JSON list of C-alpha atoms in Angstrom, two decimals:
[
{"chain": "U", "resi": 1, "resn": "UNK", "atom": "CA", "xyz": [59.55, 31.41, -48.69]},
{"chain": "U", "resi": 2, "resn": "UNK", "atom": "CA", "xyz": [61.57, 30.89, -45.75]},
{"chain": "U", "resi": 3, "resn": "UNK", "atom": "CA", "xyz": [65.97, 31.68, -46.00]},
{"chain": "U", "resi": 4, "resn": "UNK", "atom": "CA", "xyz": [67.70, 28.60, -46.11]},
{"chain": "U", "resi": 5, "resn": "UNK", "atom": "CA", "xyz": [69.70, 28.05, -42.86]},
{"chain": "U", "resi": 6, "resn": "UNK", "atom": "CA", "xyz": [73.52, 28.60, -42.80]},
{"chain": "U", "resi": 7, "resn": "UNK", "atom": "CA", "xyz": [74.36, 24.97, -42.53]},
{"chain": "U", "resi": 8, "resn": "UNK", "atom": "CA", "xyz": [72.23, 24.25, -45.76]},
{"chain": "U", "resi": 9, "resn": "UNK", "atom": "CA", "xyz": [73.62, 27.25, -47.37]},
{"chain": "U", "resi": 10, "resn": "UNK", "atom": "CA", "xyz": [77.21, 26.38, -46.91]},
{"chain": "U", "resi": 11, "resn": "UNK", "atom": "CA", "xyz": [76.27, 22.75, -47.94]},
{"chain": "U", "resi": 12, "resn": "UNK", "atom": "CA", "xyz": [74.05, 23.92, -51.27]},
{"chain": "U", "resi": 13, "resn": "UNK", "atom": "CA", "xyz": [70.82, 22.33, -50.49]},
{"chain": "U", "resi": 14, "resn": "UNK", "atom": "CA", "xyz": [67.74, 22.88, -50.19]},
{"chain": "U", "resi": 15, "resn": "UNK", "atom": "CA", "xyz": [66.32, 24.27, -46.72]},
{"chain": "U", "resi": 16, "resn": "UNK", "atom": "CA", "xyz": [63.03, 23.16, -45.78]},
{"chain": "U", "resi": 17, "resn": "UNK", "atom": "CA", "xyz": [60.21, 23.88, -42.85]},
{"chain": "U", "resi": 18, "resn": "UNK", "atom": "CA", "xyz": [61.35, 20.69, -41.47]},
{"chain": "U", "resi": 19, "resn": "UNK", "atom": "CA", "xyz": [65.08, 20.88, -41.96]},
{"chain": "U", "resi": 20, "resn": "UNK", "atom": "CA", "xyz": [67.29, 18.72, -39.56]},
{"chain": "U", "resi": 21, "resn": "UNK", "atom": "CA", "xyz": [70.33, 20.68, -39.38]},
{"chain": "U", "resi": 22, "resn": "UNK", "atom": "CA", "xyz": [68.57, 24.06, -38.39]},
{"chain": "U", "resi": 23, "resn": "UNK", "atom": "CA", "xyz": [68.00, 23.08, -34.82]},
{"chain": "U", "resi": 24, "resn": "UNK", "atom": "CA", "xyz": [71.60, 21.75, -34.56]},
{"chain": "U", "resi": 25, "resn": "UNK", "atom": "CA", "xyz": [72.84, 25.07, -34.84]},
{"chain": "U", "resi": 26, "resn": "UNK", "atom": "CA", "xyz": [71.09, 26.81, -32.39]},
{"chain": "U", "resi": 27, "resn": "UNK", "atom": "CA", "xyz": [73.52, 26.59, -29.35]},
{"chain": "U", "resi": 28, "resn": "UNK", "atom": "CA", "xyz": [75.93, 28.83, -31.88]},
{"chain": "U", "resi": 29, "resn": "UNK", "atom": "CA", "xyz": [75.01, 32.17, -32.39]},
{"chain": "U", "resi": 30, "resn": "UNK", "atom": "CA", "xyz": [76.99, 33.29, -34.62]},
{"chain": "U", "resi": 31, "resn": "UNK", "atom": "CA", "xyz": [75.80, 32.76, -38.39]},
{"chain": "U", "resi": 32, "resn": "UNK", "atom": "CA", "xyz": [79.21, 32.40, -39.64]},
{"chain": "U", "resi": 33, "resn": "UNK", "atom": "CA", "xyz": [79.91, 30.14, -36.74]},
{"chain": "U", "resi": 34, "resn": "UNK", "atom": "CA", "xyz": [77.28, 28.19, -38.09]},
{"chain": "U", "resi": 35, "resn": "UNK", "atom": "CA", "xyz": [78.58, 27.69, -41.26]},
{"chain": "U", "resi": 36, "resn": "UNK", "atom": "CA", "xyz": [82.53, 27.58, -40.07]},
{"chain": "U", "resi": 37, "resn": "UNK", "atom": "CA", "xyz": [81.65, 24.48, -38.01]},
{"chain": "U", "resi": 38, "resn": "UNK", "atom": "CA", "xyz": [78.86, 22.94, -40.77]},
{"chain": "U", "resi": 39, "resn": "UNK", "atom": "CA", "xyz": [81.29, 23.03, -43.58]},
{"chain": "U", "resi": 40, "resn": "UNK", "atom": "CA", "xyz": [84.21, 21.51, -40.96]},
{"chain": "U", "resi": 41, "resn": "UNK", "atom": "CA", "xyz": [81.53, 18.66, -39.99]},
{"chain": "U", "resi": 42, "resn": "UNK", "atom": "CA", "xyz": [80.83, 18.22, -43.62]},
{"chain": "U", "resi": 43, "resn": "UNK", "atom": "CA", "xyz": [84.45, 17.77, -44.67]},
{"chain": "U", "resi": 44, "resn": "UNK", "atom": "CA", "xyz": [85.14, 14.96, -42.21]},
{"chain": "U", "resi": 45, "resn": "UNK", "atom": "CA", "xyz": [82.25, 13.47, -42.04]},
{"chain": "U", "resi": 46, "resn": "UNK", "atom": "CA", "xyz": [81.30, 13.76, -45.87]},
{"chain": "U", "resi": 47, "resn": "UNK", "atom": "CA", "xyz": [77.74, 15.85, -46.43]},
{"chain": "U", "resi": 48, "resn": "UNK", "atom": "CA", "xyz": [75.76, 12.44, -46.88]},
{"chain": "U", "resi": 49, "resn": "UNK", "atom": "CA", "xyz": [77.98, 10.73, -43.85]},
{"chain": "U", "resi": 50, "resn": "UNK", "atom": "CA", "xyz": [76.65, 13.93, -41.93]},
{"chain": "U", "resi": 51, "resn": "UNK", "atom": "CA", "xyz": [72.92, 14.12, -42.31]},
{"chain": "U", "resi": 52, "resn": "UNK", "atom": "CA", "xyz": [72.62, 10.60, -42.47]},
{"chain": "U", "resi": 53, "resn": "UNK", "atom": "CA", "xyz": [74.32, 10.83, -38.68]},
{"chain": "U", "resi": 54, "resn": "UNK", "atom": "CA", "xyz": [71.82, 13.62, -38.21]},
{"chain": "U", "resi": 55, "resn": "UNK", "atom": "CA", "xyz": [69.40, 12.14, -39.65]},
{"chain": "U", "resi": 56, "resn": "UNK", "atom": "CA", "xyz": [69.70, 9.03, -37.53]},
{"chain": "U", "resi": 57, "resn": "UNK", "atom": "CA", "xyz": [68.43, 10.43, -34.38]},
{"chain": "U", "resi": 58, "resn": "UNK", "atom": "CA", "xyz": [64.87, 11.20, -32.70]},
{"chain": "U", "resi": 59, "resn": "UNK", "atom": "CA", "xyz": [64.63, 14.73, -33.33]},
{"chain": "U", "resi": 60, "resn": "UNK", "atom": "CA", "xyz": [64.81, 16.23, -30.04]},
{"chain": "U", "resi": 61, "resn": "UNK", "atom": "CA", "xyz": [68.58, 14.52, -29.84]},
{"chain": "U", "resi": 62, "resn": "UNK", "atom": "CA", "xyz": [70.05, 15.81, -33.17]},
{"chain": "U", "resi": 63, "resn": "UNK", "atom": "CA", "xyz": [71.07, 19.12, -31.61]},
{"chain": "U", "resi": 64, "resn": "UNK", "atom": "CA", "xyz": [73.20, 16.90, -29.05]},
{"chain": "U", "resi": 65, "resn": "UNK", "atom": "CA", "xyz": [74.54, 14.16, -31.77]},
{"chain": "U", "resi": 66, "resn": "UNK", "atom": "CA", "xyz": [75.50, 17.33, -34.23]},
{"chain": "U", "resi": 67, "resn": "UNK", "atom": "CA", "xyz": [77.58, 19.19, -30.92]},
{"chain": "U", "resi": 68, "resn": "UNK", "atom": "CA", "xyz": [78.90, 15.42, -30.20]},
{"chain": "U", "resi": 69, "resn": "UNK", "atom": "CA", "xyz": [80.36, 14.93, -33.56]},
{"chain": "U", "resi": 70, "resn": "UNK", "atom": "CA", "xyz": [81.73, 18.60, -33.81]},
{"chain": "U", "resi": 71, "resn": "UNK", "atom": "CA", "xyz": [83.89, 17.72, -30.41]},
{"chain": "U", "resi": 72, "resn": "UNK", "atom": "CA", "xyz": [84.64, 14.24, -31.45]},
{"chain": "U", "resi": 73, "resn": "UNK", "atom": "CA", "xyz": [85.76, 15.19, -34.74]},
{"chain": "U", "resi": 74, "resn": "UNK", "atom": "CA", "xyz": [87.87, 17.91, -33.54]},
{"chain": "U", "resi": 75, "resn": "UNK", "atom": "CA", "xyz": [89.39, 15.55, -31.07]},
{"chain": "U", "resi": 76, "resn": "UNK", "atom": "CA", "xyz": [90.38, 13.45, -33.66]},
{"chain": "U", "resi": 77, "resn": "UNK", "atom": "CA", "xyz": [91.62, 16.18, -35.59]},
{"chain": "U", "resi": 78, "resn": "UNK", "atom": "CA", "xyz": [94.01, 17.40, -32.41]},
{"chain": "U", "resi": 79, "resn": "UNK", "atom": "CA", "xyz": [94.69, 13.25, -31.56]},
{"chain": "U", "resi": 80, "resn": "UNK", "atom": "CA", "xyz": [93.88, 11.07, -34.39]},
{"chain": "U", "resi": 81, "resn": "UNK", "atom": "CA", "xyz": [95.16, 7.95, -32.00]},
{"chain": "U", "resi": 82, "resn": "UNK", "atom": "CA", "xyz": [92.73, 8.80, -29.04]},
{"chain": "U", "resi": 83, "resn": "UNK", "atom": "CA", "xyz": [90.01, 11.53, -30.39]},
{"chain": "U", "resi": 84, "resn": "UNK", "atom": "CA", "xyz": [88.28, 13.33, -27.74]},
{"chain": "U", "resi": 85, "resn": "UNK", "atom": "CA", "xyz": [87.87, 10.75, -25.41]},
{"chain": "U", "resi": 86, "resn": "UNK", "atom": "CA", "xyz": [91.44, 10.44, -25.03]},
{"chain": "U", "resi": 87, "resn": "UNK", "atom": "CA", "xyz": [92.01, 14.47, -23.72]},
{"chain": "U", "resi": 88, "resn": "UNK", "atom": "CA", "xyz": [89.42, 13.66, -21.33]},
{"chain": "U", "resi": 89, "resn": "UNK", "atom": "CA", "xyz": [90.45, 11.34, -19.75]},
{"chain": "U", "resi": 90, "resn": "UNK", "atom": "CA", "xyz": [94.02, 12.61, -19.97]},
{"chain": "U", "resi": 91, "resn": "UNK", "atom": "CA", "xyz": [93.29, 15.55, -18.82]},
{"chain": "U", "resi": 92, "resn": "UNK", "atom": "CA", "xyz": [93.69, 17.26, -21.66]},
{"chain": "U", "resi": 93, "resn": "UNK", "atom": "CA", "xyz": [89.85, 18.87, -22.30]},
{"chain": "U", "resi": 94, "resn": "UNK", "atom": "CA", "xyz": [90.37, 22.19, -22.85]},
{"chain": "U", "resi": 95, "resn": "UNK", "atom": "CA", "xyz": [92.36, 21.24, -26.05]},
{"chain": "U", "resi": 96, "resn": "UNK", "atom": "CA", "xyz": [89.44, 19.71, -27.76]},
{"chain": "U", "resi": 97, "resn": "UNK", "atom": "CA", "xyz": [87.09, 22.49, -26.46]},
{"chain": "U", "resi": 98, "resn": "UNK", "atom": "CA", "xyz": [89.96, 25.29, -28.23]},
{"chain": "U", "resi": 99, "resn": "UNK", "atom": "CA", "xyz": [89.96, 23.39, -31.41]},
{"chain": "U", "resi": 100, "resn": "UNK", "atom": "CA", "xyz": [86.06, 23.48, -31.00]},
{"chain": "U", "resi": 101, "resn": "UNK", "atom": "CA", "xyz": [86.33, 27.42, -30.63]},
{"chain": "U", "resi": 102, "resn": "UNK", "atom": "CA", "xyz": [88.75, 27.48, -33.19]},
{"chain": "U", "resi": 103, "resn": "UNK", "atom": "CA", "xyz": [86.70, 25.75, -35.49]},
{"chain": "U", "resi": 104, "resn": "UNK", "atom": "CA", "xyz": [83.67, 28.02, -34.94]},
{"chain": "U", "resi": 105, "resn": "UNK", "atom": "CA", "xyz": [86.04, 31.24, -35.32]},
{"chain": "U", "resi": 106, "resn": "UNK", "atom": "CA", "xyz": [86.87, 29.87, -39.09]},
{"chain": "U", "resi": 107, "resn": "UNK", "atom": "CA", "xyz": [90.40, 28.81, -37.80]},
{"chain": "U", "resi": 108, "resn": "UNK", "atom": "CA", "xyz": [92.45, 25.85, -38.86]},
{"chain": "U", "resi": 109, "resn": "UNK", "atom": "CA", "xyz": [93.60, 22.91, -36.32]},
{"chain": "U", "resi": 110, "resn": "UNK", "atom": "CA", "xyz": [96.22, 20.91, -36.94]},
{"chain": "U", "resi": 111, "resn": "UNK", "atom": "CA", "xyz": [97.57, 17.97, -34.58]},
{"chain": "U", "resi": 112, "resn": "UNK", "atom": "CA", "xyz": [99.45, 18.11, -31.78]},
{"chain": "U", "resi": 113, "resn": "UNK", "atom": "CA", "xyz": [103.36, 16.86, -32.43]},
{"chain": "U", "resi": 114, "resn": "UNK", "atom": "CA", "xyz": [103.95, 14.28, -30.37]},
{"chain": "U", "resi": 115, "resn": "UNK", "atom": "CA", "xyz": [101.36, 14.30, -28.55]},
{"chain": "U", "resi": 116, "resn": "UNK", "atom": "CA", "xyz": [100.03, 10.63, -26.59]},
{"chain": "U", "resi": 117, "resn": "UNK", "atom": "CA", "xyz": [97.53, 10.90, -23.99]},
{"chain": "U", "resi": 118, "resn": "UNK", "atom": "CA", "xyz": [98.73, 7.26, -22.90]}
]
């Protein structure tokens, strides 16, 4: 029987052959990386919200939606008026990638005070 992968481990289901969050986390190599940004995905996205997303996609794009919605959620997260969009095209990308890495290193983000990107 094949170990479940971390992203269906931190979300208690079952882990199959043809699981479609295991590729998604490929691109992090970290196990607990894995899970740190699986569980964050889960919590804003809601675990059905999330592989239904995942689910949505041809299979050789789900690795791309899941990084999408990490960035876009952590954009949100940083500048719930403008999401990650708006530090992009403010300028502002590198605080949407930290939350990212801050995310995968199992810290909390909080958002910015006062921050507009308009």
């Amino acid at each position: 029987m094949r170990m479940s992968c971390n992203g269906c481990r931190v979300l208690r289901k079952g882990c199959s052959d043809n699981c479609s969050i295991r590729p998604c986390l490929e691109w992090i190599k970290n196990g607990e990386s894995q899970a740190n940004a699986t569980v964050f995905l889960a919590k804003f996205y809601g675990r059905a919200g999330l592989t239904s997303l995942i689910n949505a996609a041809a299979e050789h794009e789900r690795p791309a939606i899941f990084r999408s919605l990490l960035y876009e959620a952590c954009g949100r997260m940083v500048n719930p008026v403008f999401g990650a969009v708006g530090l992009l095209w403010s300028g502002n990308w590198q605080i949407c990638h930290a939350a990212v890495e801050s995310i995968l290193n199992g810290c909390p983000i909080s958002p910015l005070d006062g921050f507009t990107s308009a």
